[in-house]
């Protein structure tokens, strides 16, 4: 049975007419390989109907995906909700009604759109809007000048897109820098949110599945509590922090300590890295990275904060410090491996159990004999490394369908 329950019979009628569904090759010329992952590859594609019009096609191997079909179905369901260029029947959009009863498409300029889907016996093809501007951190490093105002503008775009998602009942659940791409190489290019493999339609208002990327995941997810839209706001807070200093807010050589930091929301504005950052920026981050979900800002509240909506963001050039830290902490080879939050939680539970068995009377998950301000050359845990301002700390790489 095909993944989407549609049989491609490839039959020819007696009158000679082709009765099969169109294939991706019927409509597109598949070209250069743009990227690969465990389950998929992404290729450049040119429209046969409109030569010169280019797209990205995500090609997913059904055999490799076996057992994870729900993730793909979910990604397509969410992407269709934010797409407008094709009809719902061909896989491109979702219609809703406004107050006047008039039908309208759900779309946002900062969300990568799914245009069409195709399927054959062995593969699923997602025809996507082509985004060519590169990854967020790469562009910042390449810039000659970079200020708080620049960071504020980037975060404003992300907040607007995520606020739109939340209004439509979608929670991304895996917001991180790797999923923020520039639309084009232009200097004033907009930011696009991509990779909806872990996104969820928030039908009931709360969710409980452990997922996401641990370095950016909210405390309530690590604590295995029911959660909602607020998890995305936490992740935006983490991204905002990194954009202003170049290193992550939570880092420790010991993984149990790292998880405990996130659960308690323990982070610092270290000197000298934060000395030139405005008080408004720090206040903004604190409002987003608040452990108490009830007190954590919503996207709308964040958009109204003076650091986003006013003139509180500084125009001082912080490029040298931030780019140096980004290059040190987020080398491309370090952030491309999959590591699910659910796996981290299981490891965290084992560590907590071992800690309680080995250290009588110590109930904290973060208890260990290590000094949190002294780090060895290599982490003892089997993760890639972030190198924070105080030394190396465990990197918890990304988790998504394409990797």
mmCIF file of N, CA and C in Angstrom, residues 42-133:
data_model
loop_
_atom_site.group_PDB
_atom_site.id
_atom_site.type_symbol
_atom_site.label_atom_id
_atom_site.label_comp_id
_atom_site.label_asym_id
_atom_site.label_seq_id
_atom_site.Cartn_x
_atom_site.Cartn_y
_atom_site.Cartn_z
ATOM 1 N N UNK A 42 17.998 15.882 -1.131
ATOM 2 C CA UNK A 42 17.329 17.050 -1.703
ATOM 3 C C UNK A 42 18.030 17.407 -3.007
ATOM 4 N N UNK A 43 17.236 17.536 -4.067
ATOM 5 C CA UNK A 43 17.785 17.866 -5.377
ATOM 6 C C UNK A 43 17.163 19.141 -5.938
ATOM 7 N N UNK A 44 17.968 19.842 -6.704
ATOM 8 C CA UNK A 44 17.463 20.978 -7.460
ATOM 9 C C UNK A 44 16.570 20.432 -8.573
ATOM 10 N N UNK A 45 15.473 21.114 -8.849
ATOM 11 C CA UNK A 45 14.560 20.658 -9.899
ATOM 12 C C UNK A 45 14.087 21.844 -10.724
ATOM 13 N N UNK A 46 13.969 21.622 -12.043
ATOM 14 C CA UNK A 46 13.482 22.661 -12.950
ATOM 15 C C UNK A 46 12.112 22.269 -13.485
ATOM 16 N N UNK A 47 11.200 23.211 -13.493
ATOM 17 C CA UNK A 47 9.854 22.961 -13.994
ATOM 18 C C UNK A 47 9.883 22.738 -15.502
ATOM 19 N N UNK A 48 9.185 21.696 -15.954
ATOM 20 C CA UNK A 48 9.060 21.467 -17.395
ATOM 21 C C UNK A 48 8.033 22.410 -18.004
ATOM 22 N N UNK A 49 7.028 22.786 -17.204
ATOM 23 C CA UNK A 49 5.988 23.688 -17.691
ATOM 24 C C UNK A 49 6.516 25.110 -17.839
ATOM 25 N N UNK A 50 7.410 25.506 -16.919
ATOM 26 C CA UNK A 50 7.980 26.852 -16.944
ATOM 27 C C UNK A 50 9.500 26.742 -16.850
ATOM 28 N N UNK A 51 10.170 26.463 -17.965
ATOM 29 C CA UNK A 51 11.631 26.309 -17.953
ATOM 30 C C UNK A 51 12.316 27.504 -17.305
ATOM 31 N N UNK A 52 13.308 27.207 -16.478
ATOM 32 C CA UNK A 52 14.024 28.255 -15.760
ATOM 33 C C UNK A 52 13.519 28.456 -14.348
ATOM 34 N N UNK A 53 12.308 27.966 -14.057
ATOM 35 C CA UNK A 53 11.762 28.081 -12.704
ATOM 36 C C UNK A 53 12.275 26.903 -11.879
ATOM 37 N N UNK A 54 12.992 27.212 -10.788
ATOM 38 C CA UNK A 54 13.684 26.187 -10.015
ATOM 39 C C UNK A 54 13.003 25.935 -8.669
ATOM 40 N N UNK A 55 13.100 24.684 -8.218
ATOM 41 C CA UNK A 55 12.526 24.266 -6.945
ATOM 42 C C UNK A 55 13.493 23.315 -6.249
ATOM 43 N N UNK A 56 13.192 22.980 -5.013
ATOM 44 C CA UNK A 56 13.934 21.948 -4.289
ATOM 45 C C UNK A 56 13.006 20.755 -4.113
ATOM 46 N N UNK A 57 13.496 19.566 -4.422
ATOM 47 C CA UNK A 57 12.691 18.356 -4.259
ATOM 48 C C UNK A 57 13.344 17.468 -3.205
ATOM 49 N N UNK A 58 12.605 17.227 -2.142
ATOM 50 C CA UNK A 58 13.053 16.321 -1.087
ATOM 51 C C UNK A 58 12.592 14.918 -1.468
ATOM 52 N N UNK A 59 13.536 14.006 -1.656
ATOM 53 C CA UNK A 59 13.246 12.646 -2.113
ATOM 54 C C UNK A 59 13.471 11.691 -0.946
ATOM 55 N N UNK A 60 12.398 11.067 -0.495
ATOM 56 C CA UNK A 60 12.447 10.245 0.710
ATOM 57 C C UNK A 60 12.359 8.774 0.338
ATOM 58 N N UNK A 61 13.306 7.997 0.804
ATOM 59 C CA UNK A 61 13.362 6.560 0.554
ATOM 60 C C UNK A 61 12.386 5.851 1.490
ATOM 61 N N UNK A 62 11.362 5.213 0.932
ATOM 62 C CA UNK A 62 10.352 4.548 1.764
ATOM 63 C C UNK A 62 10.950 3.416 2.597
ATOM 64 N N UNK A 63 11.870 2.683 2.000
ATOM 65 C CA UNK A 63 12.467 1.552 2.712
ATOM 66 C C UNK A 63 13.228 2.032 3.935
ATOM 67 N N UNK A 64 14.006 3.108 3.774
ATOM 68 C CA UNK A 64 14.768 3.658 4.900
ATOM 69 C C UNK A 64 13.844 4.271 5.941
ATOM 70 N N UNK A 65 12.687 4.736 5.494
ATOM 71 C CA UNK A 65 11.740 5.415 6.383
ATOM 72 C C UNK A 65 10.832 4.446 7.123
ATOM 73 N N UNK A 66 10.901 3.176 6.803
ATOM 74 C CA UNK A 66 9.966 2.193 7.361
ATOM 75 C C UNK A 66 9.906 2.287 8.884
ATOM 76 N N UNK A 67 8.692 2.386 9.408
ATOM 77 C CA UNK A 67 8.491 2.541 10.847
ATOM 78 C C UNK A 67 8.372 3.985 11.276
ATOM 79 N N UNK A 68 8.717 4.917 10.381
ATOM 80 C CA UNK A 68 8.661 6.349 10.711
ATOM 81 C C UNK A 68 7.715 7.087 9.763
ATOM 82 N N UNK A 69 6.793 6.347 9.152
ATOM 83 C CA UNK A 69 5.881 6.954 8.191
ATOM 84 C C UNK A 69 5.044 8.073 8.804
ATOM 85 N N UNK A 70 4.709 7.928 10.078
ATOM 86 C CA UNK A 70 3.885 8.949 10.736
ATOM 87 C C UNK A 70 4.572 10.309 10.737
ATOM 88 N N UNK A 71 5.902 10.299 10.889
ATOM 89 C CA UNK A 71 6.652 11.559 10.895
ATOM 90 C C UNK A 71 6.527 12.268 9.552
ATOM 91 N N UNK A 72 6.621 11.501 8.478
ATOM 92 C CA UNK A 72 6.499 12.094 7.149
ATOM 93 C C UNK A 72 5.082 12.593 6.905
ATOM 94 N N UNK A 73 4.096 11.779 7.269
ATOM 95 C CA UNK A 73 2.697 12.191 7.111
ATOM 96 C C UNK A 73 2.450 13.499 7.862
ATOM 97 N N UNK A 74 3.020 13.598 9.070
ATOM 98 C CA UNK A 74 2.826 14.793 9.887
ATOM 99 C C UNK A 74 3.486 16.008 9.249
ATOM 100 N N UNK A 75 4.716 15.828 8.739
ATOM 101 C CA UNK A 75 5.421 16.939 8.093
ATOM 102 C C UNK A 75 4.627 17.460 6.900
ATOM 103 N N UNK A 76 4.099 16.546 6.099
ATOM 104 C CA UNK A 76 3.334 16.948 4.921
ATOM 105 C C UNK A 76 2.041 17.644 5.330
ATOM 106 N N UNK A 77 1.388 17.118 6.355
ATOM 107 C CA UNK A 77 0.134 17.722 6.833
ATOM 108 C C UNK A 77 0.358 19.166 7.264
ATOM 109 N N UNK A 78 1.451 19.392 8.008
ATOM 110 C CA UNK A 78 1.746 20.745 8.483
ATOM 111 C C UNK A 78 2.135 21.651 7.322
ATOM 112 N N UNK A 79 3.009 21.158 6.432
ATOM 113 C CA UNK A 79 3.456 21.977 5.307
ATOM 114 C C UNK A 79 2.299 22.355 4.390
ATOM 115 N N UNK A 80 1.377 21.440 4.191
ATOM 116 C CA UNK A 80 0.224 21.747 3.349
ATOM 117 C C UNK A 80 -0.592 22.895 3.942
ATOM 118 N N UNK A 81 -0.591 22.977 5.240
ATOM 119 C CA UNK A 81 -1.364 24.025 5.906
ATOM 120 C C UNK A 81 -0.774 25.404 5.623
ATOM 121 N N UNK A 82 0.527 25.450 5.314
ATOM 122 C CA UNK A 82 1.186 26.732 5.080
ATOM 123 C C UNK A 82 1.553 26.943 3.617
ATOM 124 N N UNK A 83 0.876 26.245 2.704
ATOM 125 C CA UNK A 83 1.224 26.342 1.292
ATOM 126 C C UNK A 83 0.063 26.885 0.492
ATOM 127 N N UNK A 84 0.392 27.554 -0.625
ATOM 128 C CA UNK A 84 -0.673 28.220 -1.375
ATOM 129 C C UNK A 84 -0.625 28.003 -2.872
ATOM 130 N N UNK A 85 0.465 27.475 -3.395
ATOM 131 C CA UNK A 85 0.657 27.539 -4.841
ATOM 132 C C UNK A 85 -0.078 26.461 -5.615
ATOM 133 N N UNK A 86 -0.438 25.363 -4.939
ATOM 134 C CA UNK A 86 -1.133 24.288 -5.628
ATOM 135 C C UNK A 86 -2.457 24.023 -4.944
ATOM 136 N N UNK A 87 -3.295 23.245 -5.598
ATOM 137 C CA UNK A 87 -4.589 22.927 -5.012
ATOM 138 C C UNK A 87 -4.411 21.883 -3.932
ATOM 139 N N UNK A 88 -5.328 21.780 -2.969
ATOM 140 C CA UNK A 88 -5.215 20.761 -1.939
ATOM 141 C C UNK A 88 -5.123 19.359 -2.513
ATOM 142 N N UNK A 89 -5.806 19.109 -3.642
ATOM 143 C CA UNK A 89 -5.785 17.774 -4.219
ATOM 144 C C UNK A 89 -4.394 17.383 -4.695
ATOM 145 N N UNK A 90 -3.615 18.351 -5.153
ATOM 146 C CA UNK A 90 -2.277 18.039 -5.638
ATOM 147 C C UNK A 90 -1.227 18.219 -4.565
ATOM 148 N N UNK A 91 -1.665 18.489 -3.367
ATOM 149 C CA UNK A 91 -0.730 18.475 -2.260
ATOM 150 C C UNK A 91 -0.186 19.808 -1.872
ATOM 151 N N UNK A 92 -0.789 20.930 -2.276
ATOM 152 C CA UNK A 92 -0.139 22.192 -2.050
ATOM 153 C C UNK A 92 -0.746 23.123 -1.053
ATOM 154 N N UNK A 93 -1.903 22.851 -0.476
ATOM 155 C CA UNK A 93 -2.438 23.887 0.384
ATOM 156 C C UNK A 93 -3.578 23.446 1.260
ATOM 157 N N UNK A 94 -4.013 24.366 2.102
ATOM 158 C CA UNK A 94 -5.151 24.121 2.970
ATOM 159 C C UNK A 94 -6.009 25.367 2.980
ATOM 160 N N UNK A 95 -7.300 25.188 2.836
ATOM 161 C CA UNK A 95 -8.212 26.322 2.785
ATOM 162 C C UNK A 95 -8.923 26.508 4.108
ATOM 163 N N UNK A 96 -9.192 27.748 4.445
ATOM 164 C CA UNK A 96 -9.998 28.055 5.614
ATOM 165 C C UNK A 96 -10.885 29.239 5.265
ATOM 166 N N UNK A 97 -11.782 29.600 6.160
ATOM 167 C CA UNK A 97 -12.697 30.711 5.900
ATOM 168 C C UNK A 97 -12.422 31.847 6.855
ATOM 169 N N UNK A 98 -12.490 33.089 6.363
ATOM 170 C CA UNK A 98 -12.368 34.231 7.254
ATOM 171 C C UNK A 98 -13.763 34.616 7.749
ATOM 172 N N UNK A 99 -13.881 35.717 8.454
ATOM 173 C CA UNK A 99 -15.157 36.108 9.052
ATOM 174 C C UNK A 99 -16.248 36.345 8.015
ATOM 175 N N UNK A 100 -15.847 36.687 6.804
ATOM 176 C CA UNK A 100 -16.830 36.953 5.760
ATOM 177 C C UNK A 100 -17.303 35.683 5.078
ATOM 178 N N UNK A 101 -16.684 34.560 5.446
ATOM 179 C CA UNK A 101 -17.031 33.295 4.818
ATOM 180 C C UNK A 101 -16.254 33.032 3.548
ATOM 181 N N UNK A 102 -15.388 33.976 3.162
ATOM 182 C CA UNK A 102 -14.607 33.832 1.937
ATOM 183 C C UNK A 102 -13.419 32.917 2.182
ATOM 184 N N UNK A 103 -13.145 32.028 1.220
ATOM 185 C CA UNK A 103 -12.036 31.096 1.355
ATOM 186 C C UNK A 103 -10.708 31.828 1.179
ATOM 187 N N UNK A 104 -9.711 31.428 1.962
ATOM 188 C CA UNK A 104 -8.385 32.024 1.832
ATOM 189 C C UNK A 104 -7.340 30.944 2.095
ATOM 190 N N UNK A 105 -6.132 31.150 1.562
ATOM 191 C CA UNK A 105 -5.031 30.216 1.778
ATOM 192 C C UNK A 105 -4.306 30.563 3.069
ATOM 193 N N UNK A 106 -3.793 29.540 3.723
ATOM 194 C CA UNK A 106 -2.943 29.748 4.886
ATOM 195 C C UNK A 106 -1.501 29.777 4.402
ATOM 196 N N UNK A 107 -0.838 30.913 4.527
ATOM 197 C CA UNK A 107 0.544 31.020 4.073
ATOM 198 C C UNK A 107 1.233 32.137 4.828
ATOM 199 N N UNK A 108 2.568 32.086 4.860
ATOM 200 C CA UNK A 108 3.333 33.136 5.517
ATOM 201 C C UNK A 108 4.640 33.320 4.762
ATOM 202 N N UNK A 109 5.089 34.553 4.574
ATOM 203 C CA UNK A 109 6.300 34.807 3.779
ATOM 204 C C UNK A 109 7.581 34.274 4.401
ATOM 205 N N UNK A 110 7.559 33.930 5.684
ATOM 206 C CA UNK A 110 8.767 33.421 6.345
ATOM 207 C C UNK A 110 8.703 31.925 6.623
ATOM 208 N N UNK A 111 7.795 31.217 5.955
ATOM 209 C CA UNK A 111 7.680 29.767 6.108
ATOM 210 C C UNK A 111 7.885 29.116 4.745
ATOM 211 N N UNK A 112 8.839 28.182 4.661
ATOM 212 C CA UNK A 112 9.108 27.479 3.405
ATOM 213 C C UNK A 112 7.870 26.674 3.011
ATOM 214 N N UNK A 113 7.457 26.817 1.757
ATOM 215 C CA UNK A 113 6.215 26.192 1.311
ATOM 216 C C UNK A 113 6.432 24.862 0.602
ATOM 217 N N UNK A 114 5.508 23.952 0.860
ATOM 218 C CA UNK A 114 5.389 22.713 0.103
ATOM 219 C C UNK A 114 4.448 22.980 -1.062
ATOM 220 N N UNK A 115 4.884 22.648 -2.288
ATOM 221 C CA UNK A 115 4.091 22.961 -3.472
ATOM 222 C C UNK A 115 3.333 21.755 -4.004
ATOM 223 N N UNK A 116 3.988 20.603 -4.040
ATOM 224 C CA UNK A 116 3.349 19.387 -4.540
ATOM 225 C C UNK A 116 3.973 18.172 -3.880
ATOM 226 N N UNK A 117 3.240 17.053 -3.895
ATOM 227 C CA UNK A 117 3.796 15.773 -3.460
ATOM 228 C C UNK A 117 3.575 14.737 -4.556
ATOM 229 N N UNK A 118 4.548 13.849 -4.701
ATOM 230 C CA UNK A 118 4.449 12.727 -5.630
ATOM 231 C C UNK A 118 4.890 11.467 -4.896
ATOM 232 N N UNK A 119 4.491 10.343 -5.446
ATOM 233 C CA UNK A 119 4.855 9.081 -4.816
ATOM 234 C C UNK A 119 4.928 7.984 -5.870
ATOM 235 N N UNK A 120 5.964 7.141 -5.758
ATOM 236 C CA UNK A 120 6.008 5.937 -6.568
ATOM 237 C C UNK A 120 6.259 4.750 -5.640
ATOM 238 N N UNK A 121 6.600 3.631 -6.191
ATOM 239 C CA UNK A 121 6.721 2.411 -5.387
ATOM 240 C C UNK A 121 7.792 2.524 -4.315
ATOM 241 N N UNK A 122 8.864 3.248 -4.610
ATOM 242 C CA UNK A 122 10.014 3.264 -3.711
ATOM 243 C C UNK A 122 10.247 4.596 -3.007
ATOM 244 N N UNK A 123 9.699 5.680 -3.524
ATOM 245 C CA UNK A 123 10.052 6.997 -2.982
ATOM 246 C C UNK A 123 8.837 7.924 -2.866
ATOM 247 N N UNK A 124 8.999 8.922 -1.981
ATOM 248 C CA UNK A 124 8.051 10.026 -1.864
ATOM 249 C C UNK A 124 8.813 11.300 -2.228
ATOM 250 N N UNK A 125 8.183 12.183 -2.994
ATOM 251 C CA UNK A 125 8.825 13.406 -3.470
ATOM 252 C C UNK A 125 8.053 14.621 -2.958
ATOM 253 N N UNK A 126 8.741 15.502 -2.264
ATOM 254 C CA UNK A 126 8.140 16.746 -1.795
ATOM 255 C C UNK A 126 8.750 17.897 -2.585
ATOM 256 N N UNK A 127 7.949 18.564 -3.383
ATOM 257 C CA UNK A 127 8.427 19.705 -4.168
ATOM 258 C C UNK A 127 8.275 20.957 -3.311
ATOM 259 N N UNK A 128 9.407 21.568 -2.985
ATOM 260 C CA UNK A 128 9.441 22.676 -2.034
ATOM 261 C C UNK A 128 9.899 23.973 -2.710
ATOM 262 N N UNK A 129 9.529 25.061 -2.077
ATOM 263 C CA UNK A 129 10.060 26.368 -2.450
ATOM 264 C C UNK A 129 11.584 26.335 -2.297
ATOM 265 N N UNK A 130 12.307 26.842 -3.293
ATOM 266 C CA UNK A 130 13.768 26.834 -3.255
ATOM 267 C C UNK A 130 14.283 28.015 -2.444
ATOM 268 N N UNK A 131 15.093 27.709 -1.441
ATOM 269 C CA UNK A 131 15.691 28.727 -0.574
ATOM 270 C C UNK A 131 17.201 28.657 -0.767
ATOM 271 N N UNK A 132 17.822 29.769 -1.161
ATOM 272 C CA UNK A 132 19.215 29.731 -1.616
ATOM 273 C C UNK A 132 20.179 30.595 -0.805
ATOM 274 N N UNK A 133 19.695 31.225 0.264
ATOM 275 C CA UNK A 133 20.529 32.198 0.963
ATOM 276 C C UNK A 133 21.474 31.641 2.005
#
